[in-house]
Short mmCIF file of C-alpha atoms and ligand atoms in Angstrom, two decimals:
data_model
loop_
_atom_site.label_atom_id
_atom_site.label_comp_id
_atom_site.label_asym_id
_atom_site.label_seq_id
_atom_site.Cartn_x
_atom_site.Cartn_y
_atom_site.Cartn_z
CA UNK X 1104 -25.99 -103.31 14.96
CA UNK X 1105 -27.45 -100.59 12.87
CA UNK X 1106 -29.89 -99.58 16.12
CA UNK X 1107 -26.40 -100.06 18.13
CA UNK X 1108 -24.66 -97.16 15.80
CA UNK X 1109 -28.00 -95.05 15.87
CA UNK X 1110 -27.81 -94.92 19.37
CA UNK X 1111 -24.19 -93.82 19.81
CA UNK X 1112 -25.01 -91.15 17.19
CA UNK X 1113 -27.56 -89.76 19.51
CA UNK X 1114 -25.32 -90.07 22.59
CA UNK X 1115 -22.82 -87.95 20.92
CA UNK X 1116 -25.13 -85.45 19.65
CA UNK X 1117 -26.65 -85.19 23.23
CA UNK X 1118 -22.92 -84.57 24.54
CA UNK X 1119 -22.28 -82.11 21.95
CA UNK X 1120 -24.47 -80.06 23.07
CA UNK X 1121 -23.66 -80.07 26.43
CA UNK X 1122 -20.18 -79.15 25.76
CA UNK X 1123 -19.01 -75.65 26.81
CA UNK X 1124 -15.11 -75.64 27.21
CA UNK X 1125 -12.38 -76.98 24.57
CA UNK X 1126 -10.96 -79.50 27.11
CA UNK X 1127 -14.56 -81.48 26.86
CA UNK X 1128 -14.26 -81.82 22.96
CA UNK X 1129 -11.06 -83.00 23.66
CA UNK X 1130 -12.66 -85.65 25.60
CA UNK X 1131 -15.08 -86.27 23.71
CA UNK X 1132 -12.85 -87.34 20.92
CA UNK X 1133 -10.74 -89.73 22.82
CA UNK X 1134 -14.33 -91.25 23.85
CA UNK X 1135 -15.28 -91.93 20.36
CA UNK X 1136 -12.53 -91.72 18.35
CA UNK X 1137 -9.81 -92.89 20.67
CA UNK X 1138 -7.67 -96.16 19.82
CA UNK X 1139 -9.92 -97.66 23.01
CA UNK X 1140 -12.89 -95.03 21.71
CA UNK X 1141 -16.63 -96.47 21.09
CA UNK X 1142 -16.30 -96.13 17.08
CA UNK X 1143 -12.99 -98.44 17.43
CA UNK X 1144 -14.63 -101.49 19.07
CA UNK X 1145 -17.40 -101.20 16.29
CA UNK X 1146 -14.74 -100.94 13.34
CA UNK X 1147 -13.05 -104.71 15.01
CA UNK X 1148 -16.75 -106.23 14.89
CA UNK X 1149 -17.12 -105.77 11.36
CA UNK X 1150 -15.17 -108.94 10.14
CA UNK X 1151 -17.30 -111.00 12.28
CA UNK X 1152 -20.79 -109.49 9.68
CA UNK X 1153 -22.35 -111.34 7.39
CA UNK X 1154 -20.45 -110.14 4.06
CA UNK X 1155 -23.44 -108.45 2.94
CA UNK X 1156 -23.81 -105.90 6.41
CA UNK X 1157 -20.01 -105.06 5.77
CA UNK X 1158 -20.36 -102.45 3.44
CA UNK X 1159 -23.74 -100.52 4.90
CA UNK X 1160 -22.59 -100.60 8.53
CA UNK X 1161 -19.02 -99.32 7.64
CA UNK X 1162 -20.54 -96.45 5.74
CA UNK X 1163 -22.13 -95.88 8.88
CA UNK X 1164 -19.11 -95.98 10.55
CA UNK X 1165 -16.97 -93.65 8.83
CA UNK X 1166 -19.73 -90.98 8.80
CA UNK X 1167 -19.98 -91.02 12.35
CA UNK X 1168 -16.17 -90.69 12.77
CA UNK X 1169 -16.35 -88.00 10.51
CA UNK X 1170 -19.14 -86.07 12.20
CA UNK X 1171 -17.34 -86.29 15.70
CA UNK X 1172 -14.19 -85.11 14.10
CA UNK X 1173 -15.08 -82.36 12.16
CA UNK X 1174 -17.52 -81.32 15.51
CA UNK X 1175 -13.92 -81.25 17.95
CA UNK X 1176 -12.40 -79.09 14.97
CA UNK X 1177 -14.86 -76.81 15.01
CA UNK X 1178 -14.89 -76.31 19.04
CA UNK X 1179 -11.39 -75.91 19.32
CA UNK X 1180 -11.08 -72.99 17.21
CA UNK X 1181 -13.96 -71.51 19.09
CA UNK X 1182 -12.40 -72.18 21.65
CA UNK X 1183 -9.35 -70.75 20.84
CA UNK X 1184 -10.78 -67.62 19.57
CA UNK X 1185 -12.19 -67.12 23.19
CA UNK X 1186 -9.01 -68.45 24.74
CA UNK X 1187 -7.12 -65.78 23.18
CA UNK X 1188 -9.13 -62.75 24.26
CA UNK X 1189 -9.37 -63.91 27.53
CA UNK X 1190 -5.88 -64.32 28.02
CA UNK X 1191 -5.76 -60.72 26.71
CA UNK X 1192 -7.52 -60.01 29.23
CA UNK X 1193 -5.79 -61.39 31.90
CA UNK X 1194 -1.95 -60.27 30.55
CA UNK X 1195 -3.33 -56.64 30.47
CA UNK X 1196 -5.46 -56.73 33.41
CA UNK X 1197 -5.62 -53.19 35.14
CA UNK X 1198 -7.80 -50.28 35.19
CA UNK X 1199 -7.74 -49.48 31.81
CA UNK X 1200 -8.65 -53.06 30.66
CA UNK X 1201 -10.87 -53.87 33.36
CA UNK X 1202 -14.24 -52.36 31.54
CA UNK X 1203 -12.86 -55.15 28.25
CA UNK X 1204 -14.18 -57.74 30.35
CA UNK X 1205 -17.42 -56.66 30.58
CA UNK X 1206 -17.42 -55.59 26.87
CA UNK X 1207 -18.51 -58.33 24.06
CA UNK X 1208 -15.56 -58.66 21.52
CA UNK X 1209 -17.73 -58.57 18.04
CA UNK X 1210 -15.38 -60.30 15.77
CA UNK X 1211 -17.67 -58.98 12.41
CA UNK X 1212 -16.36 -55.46 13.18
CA UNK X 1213 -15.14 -54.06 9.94
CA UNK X 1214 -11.18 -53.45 10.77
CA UNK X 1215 -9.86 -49.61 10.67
CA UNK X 1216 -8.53 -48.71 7.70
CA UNK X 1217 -4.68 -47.32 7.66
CA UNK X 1218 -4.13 -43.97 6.57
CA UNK X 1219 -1.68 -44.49 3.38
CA UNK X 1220 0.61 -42.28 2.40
CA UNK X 1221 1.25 -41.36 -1.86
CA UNK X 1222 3.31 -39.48 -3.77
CA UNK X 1223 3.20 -36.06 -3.92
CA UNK X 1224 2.00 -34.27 -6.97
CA UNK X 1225 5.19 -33.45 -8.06
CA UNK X 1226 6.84 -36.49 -7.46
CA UNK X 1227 4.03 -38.16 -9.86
CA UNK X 1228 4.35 -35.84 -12.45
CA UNK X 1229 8.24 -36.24 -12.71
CA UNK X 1230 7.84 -40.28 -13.02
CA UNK X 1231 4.85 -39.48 -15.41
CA UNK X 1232 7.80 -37.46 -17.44
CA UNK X 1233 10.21 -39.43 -17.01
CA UNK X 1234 8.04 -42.72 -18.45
CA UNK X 1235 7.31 -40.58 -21.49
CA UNK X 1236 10.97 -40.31 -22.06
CA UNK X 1237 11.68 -43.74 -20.64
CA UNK X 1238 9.93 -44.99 -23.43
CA UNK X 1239 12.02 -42.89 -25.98
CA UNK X 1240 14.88 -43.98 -25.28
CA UNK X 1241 16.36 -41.12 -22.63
CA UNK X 1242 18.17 -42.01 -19.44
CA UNK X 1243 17.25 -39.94 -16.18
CA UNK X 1244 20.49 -38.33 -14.86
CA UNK X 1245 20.84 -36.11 -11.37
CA UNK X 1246 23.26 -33.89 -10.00
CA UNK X 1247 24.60 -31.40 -7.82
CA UNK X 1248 21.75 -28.34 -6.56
CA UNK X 1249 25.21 -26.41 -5.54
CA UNK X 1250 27.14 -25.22 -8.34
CA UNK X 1251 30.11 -24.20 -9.68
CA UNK X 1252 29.51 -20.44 -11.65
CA UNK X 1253 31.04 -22.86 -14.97
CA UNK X 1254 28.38 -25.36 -15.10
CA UNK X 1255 25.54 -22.60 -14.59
CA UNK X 1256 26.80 -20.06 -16.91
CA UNK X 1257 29.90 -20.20 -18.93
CA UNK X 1258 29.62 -23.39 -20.20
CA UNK X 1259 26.05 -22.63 -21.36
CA UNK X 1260 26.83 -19.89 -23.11
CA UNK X 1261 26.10 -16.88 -20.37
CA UNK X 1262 28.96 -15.11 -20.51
CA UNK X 1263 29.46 -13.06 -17.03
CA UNK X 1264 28.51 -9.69 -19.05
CA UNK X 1265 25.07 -11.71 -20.90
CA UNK X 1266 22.19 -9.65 -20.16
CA UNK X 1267 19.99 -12.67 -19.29
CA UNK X 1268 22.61 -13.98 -16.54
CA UNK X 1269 20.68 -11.45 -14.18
CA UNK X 1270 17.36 -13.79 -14.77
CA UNK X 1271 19.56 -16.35 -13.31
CA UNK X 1272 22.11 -14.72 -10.76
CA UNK X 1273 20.54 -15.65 -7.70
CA UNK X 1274 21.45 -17.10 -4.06
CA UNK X 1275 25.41 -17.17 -3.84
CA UNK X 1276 26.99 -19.53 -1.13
CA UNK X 1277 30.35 -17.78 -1.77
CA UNK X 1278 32.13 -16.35 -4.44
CA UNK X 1279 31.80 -18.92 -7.50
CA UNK X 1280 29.50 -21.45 -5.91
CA UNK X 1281 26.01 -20.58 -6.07
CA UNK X 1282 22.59 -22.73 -6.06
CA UNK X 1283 21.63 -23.94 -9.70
CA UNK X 1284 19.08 -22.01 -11.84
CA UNK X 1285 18.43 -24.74 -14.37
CA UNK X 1286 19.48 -28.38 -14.38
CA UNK X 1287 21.49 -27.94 -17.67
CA UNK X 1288 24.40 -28.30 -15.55
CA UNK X 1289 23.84 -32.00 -15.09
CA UNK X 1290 24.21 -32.16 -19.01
CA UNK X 1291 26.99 -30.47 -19.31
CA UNK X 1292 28.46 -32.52 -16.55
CA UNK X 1293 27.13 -35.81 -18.81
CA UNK X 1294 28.38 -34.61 -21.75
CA UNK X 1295 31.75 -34.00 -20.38
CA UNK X 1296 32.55 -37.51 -19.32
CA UNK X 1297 30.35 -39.12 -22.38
CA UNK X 1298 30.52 -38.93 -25.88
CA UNK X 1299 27.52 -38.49 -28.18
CA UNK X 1300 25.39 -40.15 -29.10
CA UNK X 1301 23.57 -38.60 -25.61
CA UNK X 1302 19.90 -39.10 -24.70
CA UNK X 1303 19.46 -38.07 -21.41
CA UNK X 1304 16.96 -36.40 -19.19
CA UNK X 1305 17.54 -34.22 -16.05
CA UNK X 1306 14.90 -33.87 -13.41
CA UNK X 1307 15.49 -31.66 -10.19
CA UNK X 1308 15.03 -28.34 -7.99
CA UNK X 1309 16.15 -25.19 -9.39
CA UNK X 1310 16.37 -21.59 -7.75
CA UNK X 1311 15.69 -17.96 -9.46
CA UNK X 1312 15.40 -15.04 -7.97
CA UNK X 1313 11.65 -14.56 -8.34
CA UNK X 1314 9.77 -12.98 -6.29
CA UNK X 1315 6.70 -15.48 -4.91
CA UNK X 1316 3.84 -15.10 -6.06
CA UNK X 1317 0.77 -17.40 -7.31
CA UNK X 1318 2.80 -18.31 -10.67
CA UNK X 1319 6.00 -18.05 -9.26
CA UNK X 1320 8.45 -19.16 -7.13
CA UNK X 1321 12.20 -18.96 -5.95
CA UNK X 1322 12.44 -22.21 -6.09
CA UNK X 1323 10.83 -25.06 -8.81
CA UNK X 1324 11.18 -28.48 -10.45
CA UNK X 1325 12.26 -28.69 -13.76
CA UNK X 1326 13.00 -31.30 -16.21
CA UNK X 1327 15.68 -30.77 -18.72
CA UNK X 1328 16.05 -33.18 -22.04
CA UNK X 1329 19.00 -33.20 -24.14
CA UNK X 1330 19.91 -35.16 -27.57
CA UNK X 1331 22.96 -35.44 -29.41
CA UNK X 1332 24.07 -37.19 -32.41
CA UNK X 1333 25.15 -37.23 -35.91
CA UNK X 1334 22.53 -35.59 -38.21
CA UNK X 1335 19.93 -34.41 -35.37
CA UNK X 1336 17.33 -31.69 -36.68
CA UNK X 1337 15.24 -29.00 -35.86
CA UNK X 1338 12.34 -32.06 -37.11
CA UNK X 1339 13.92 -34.82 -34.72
CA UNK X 1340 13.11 -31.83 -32.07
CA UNK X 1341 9.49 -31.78 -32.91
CA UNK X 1342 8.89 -35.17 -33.16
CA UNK X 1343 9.86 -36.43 -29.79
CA UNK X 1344 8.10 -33.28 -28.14
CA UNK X 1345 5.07 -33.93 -29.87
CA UNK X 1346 5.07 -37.20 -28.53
CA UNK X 1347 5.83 -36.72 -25.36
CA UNK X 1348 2.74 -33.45 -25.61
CA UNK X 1349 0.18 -36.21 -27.05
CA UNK X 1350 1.36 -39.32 -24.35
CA UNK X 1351 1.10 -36.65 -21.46
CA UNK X 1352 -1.56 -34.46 -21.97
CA UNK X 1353 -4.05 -36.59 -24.44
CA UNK X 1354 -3.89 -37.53 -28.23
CA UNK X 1355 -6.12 -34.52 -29.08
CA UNK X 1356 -4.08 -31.42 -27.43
CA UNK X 1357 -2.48 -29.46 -30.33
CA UNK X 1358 1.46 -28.45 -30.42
CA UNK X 1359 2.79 -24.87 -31.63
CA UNK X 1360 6.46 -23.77 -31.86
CA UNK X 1361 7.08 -19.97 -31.43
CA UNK X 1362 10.47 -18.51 -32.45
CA UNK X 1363 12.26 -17.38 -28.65
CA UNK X 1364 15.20 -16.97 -27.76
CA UNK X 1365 18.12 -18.66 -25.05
CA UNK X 1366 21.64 -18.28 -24.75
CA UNK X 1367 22.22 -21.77 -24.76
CA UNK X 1368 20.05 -22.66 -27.67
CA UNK X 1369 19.86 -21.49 -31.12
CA UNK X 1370 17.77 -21.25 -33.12
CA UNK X 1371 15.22 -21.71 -30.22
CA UNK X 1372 11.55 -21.88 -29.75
CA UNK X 1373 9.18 -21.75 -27.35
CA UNK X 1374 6.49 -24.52 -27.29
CA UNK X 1375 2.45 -24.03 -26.44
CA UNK X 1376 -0.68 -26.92 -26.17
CA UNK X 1377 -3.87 -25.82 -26.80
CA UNK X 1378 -5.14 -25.06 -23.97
CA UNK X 1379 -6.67 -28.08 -22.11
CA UNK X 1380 -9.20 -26.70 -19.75
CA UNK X 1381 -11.18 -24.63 -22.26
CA UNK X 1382 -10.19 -27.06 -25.48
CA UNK X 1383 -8.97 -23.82 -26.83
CA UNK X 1384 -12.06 -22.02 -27.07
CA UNK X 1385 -10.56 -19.54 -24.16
CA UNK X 1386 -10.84 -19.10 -20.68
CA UNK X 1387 -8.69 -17.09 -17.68
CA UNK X 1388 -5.78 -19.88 -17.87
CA UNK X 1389 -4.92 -19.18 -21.50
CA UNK X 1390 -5.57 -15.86 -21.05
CA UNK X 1391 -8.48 -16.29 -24.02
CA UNK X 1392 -5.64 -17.26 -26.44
CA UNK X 1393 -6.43 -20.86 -26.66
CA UNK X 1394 -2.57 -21.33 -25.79
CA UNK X 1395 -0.89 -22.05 -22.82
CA UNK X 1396 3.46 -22.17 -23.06
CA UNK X 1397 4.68 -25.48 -21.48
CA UNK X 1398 8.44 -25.47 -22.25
CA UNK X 1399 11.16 -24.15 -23.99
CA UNK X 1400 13.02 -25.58 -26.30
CA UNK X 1401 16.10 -25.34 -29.22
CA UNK X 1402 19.30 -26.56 -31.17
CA UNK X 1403 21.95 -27.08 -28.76
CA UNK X 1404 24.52 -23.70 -29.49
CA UNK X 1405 27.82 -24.38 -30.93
CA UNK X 1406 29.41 -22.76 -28.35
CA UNK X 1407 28.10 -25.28 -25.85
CA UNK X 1408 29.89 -28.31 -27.49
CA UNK X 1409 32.84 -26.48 -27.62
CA UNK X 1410 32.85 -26.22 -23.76
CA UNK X 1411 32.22 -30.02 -23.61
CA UNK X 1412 34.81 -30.33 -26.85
CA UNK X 1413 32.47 -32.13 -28.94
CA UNK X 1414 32.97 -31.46 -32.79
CA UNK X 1415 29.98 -28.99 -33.45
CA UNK X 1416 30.67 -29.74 -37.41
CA UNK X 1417 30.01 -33.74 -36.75
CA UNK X 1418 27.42 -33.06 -34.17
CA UNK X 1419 24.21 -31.20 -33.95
CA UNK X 1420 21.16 -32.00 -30.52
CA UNK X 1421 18.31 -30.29 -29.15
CA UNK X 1422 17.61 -29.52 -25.40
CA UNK X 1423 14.24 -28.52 -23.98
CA UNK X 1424 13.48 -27.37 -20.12
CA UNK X 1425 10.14 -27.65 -18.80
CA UNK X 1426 9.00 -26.55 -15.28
CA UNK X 1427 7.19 -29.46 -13.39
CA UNK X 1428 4.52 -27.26 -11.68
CA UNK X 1429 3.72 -25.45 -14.70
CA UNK X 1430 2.81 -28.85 -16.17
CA UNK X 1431 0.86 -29.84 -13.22
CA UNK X 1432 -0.81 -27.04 -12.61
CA UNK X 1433 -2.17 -27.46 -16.06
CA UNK X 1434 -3.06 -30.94 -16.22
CA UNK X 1435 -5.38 -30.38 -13.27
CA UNK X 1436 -6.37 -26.92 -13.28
CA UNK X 1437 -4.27 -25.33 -10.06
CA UNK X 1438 -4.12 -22.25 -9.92
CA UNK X 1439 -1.65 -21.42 -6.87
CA UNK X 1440 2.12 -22.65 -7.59
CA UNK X 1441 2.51 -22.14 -3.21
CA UNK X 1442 0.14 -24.78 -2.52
CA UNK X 1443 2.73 -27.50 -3.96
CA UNK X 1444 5.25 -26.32 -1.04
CA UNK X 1445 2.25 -25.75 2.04
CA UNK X 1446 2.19 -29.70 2.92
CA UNK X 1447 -1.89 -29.23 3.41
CA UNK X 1448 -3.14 -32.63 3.40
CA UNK X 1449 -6.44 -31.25 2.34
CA UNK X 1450 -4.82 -30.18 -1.12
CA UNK X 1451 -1.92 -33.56 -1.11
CA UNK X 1452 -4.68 -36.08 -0.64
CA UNK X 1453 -6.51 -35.26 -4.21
CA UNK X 1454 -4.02 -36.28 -6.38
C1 2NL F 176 12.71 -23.29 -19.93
C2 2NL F 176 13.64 -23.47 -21.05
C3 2NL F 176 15.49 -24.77 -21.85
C4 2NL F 176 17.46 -25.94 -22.47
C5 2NL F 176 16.56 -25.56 -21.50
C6 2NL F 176 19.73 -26.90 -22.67
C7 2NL F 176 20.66 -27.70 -22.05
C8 2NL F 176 21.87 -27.89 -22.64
C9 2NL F 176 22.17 -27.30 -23.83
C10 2NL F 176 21.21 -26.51 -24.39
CL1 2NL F 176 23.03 -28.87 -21.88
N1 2NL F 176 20.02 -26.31 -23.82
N2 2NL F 176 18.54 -26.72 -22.07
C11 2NL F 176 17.30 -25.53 -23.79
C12 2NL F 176 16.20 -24.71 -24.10
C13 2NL F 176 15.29 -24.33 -23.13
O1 2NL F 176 14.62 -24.44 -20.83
O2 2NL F 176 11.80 -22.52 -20.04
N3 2NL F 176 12.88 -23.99 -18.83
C14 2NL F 176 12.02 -23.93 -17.70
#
């Protein structure tokens, strides 16, 4: 019996080897393994054994069923794998296919990689921001880039005669509509449907009538914070912008307040780091001060709750405005404020 199996086993090897197309395994496995298959009519002579053959030639068995089916598995997805390109062939068969016969289709080829897009280094710096804040407790708000002459100037405190509403006074649609010069005007629009307490930050585009150069630009990104509340200080102020200075630029960049001044805040400061390229040892970016300004900051003017008609007595805030390619520019050493707005995939793909 055992010479019987040994004999099959080299049959089927010998046919293995012989077989080239997926239709032969197929055969092949209804030979052996098929209800009226070779391995079958050995399987019905095993209770006819002697008791102690039973268990040695049914080993046997089962090893050569499992060699025959695990040898048809394998040539049908070889097979398949040719099938397939070959009926590639075929569906596209014209002049420009025609060579793809001749050509051998090397499966090991490493695949081409897709070009994929990211973010562009603005974008990335405003969620960076807006994490920060996220973090703190603020709410992102946006609004309108075309704005009423109220929500740009009088209700922040520029007056139509204020000598710093000609910093702003830029690009008129018509008469009282004109294209925002700081996203303040979002607030303002918060503040008027919301009551304090108000943690909110404004990210968005913003227009002034400078004239292009590499530092500036007629139009920018800025992000705007505001806080109100009972019993807000000049401290509370610090505190959040130092930790939004240490989270976004690195745990050892140093925080100074200058005194400054802005219609809508009061008193009001402006805010430097030390300077990260040259760790404040000077270079051309700092101008060899060590310091580099990164936003502006203050106590939210009276006058501006009164336009919103919050009680300035019960309620005090700060705001601070800080322009997004100033703070990237800085974080990775750019130099040129119109390279944000060329689209060069040269300078896109290294952030
Ligand atoms: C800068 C300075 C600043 C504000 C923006 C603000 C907003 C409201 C009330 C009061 Cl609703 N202030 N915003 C305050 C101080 C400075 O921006 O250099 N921006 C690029």
């Amino acid at each position: 019996m055992l010479e019987k199996l040994e004999e099959v086993k080299r049959n089927i090897q010998r046919e293995i080897k012989s077989i080239t197309a997926l239709k032969d395994a197929e055969q092949l496995k209804i030979k052996y393994l098929g209800r009226k298959g070779i391995i079958h009519d050995f399987m019905k002579l095993i209770p006819s054994l002697p008791a102690e053959q039973r268990a040695a030639i049914g080993q046997r068995i089962n090893s050569l069923k499992a060699e025959v089916t695990h040898t048809v598995e394998e040539l049908s997805l070889k097979a398949e794998v040719t099938h397939t390109v070959e009926e590639l062939i075929k569906k596209f068969s014209g002049e420009a296919t025609s060579k793809a016969k001749h050509e051998v289709f090397d499966i090991t080829l490493p695949g081409k990689r897709p070009l994929v897009g990211k973010k562009h280094p603005l974008t990335q710096t405003i969620d960076d921001i807006k994490e920060v804040f996220a973090r703190l407790g603020f709410d992102v708000v946006y609004g309108p880039e075309v704005e009423s002459e109220y929500y740009n100037f009088e209700a922040l405190n520029i007056p139509a005669d204020h000598p710093s509403r000609t910093d702003f006074d830029t690009f008129y649609i018509k008469n009282d509509i004109l294209l925002r010069s700081q996203t303040s005007t979002v607030q303002i629009r918060v503040m008027e449907k919301q009551k304090p307490p108000i943690r909110i930050i404004a990210p968005g585009r913003v227009y002034r009538p400078d004239t292009v150069d590499a530092r500036h630009s007629f139009m920018f990104h800025q992000v705007e914070g505001l806080l109100v509340d009972e019993g807000v200080s000049f401290a509370d102020l610090r505190g959040v912008l130092n930790q939004f200075i240490k989270t976004y630029f690195g745990q050892d960049v140093q925080m100074r307040f200058r005194p400054s001044f802005f219609p809508f805040t009061e008193p009001s400061a402006e805010v430097d780091i030390s300077c990260s390229l040259c760790k404040g040892s000077g270079c051309s970016v700092c101008s060899y001060s060590g310091w580099v300004e990164i936003l502006g900051a203050g106590m939210v003017d009276p006058n501006v709750f009164k336009s919103v008609h919050y009680d300035a007595e019960k309620y005090t805030g700060f705001a601070f405005g800080m322009g997004v390619e100033r703070i990237t520019m800085l974080k990775y050493g750019i130099n040129d404020i119109r390279l944000f707005y060329e689209n060069d995939i040269r300078f896109l793909s290294q952030f």
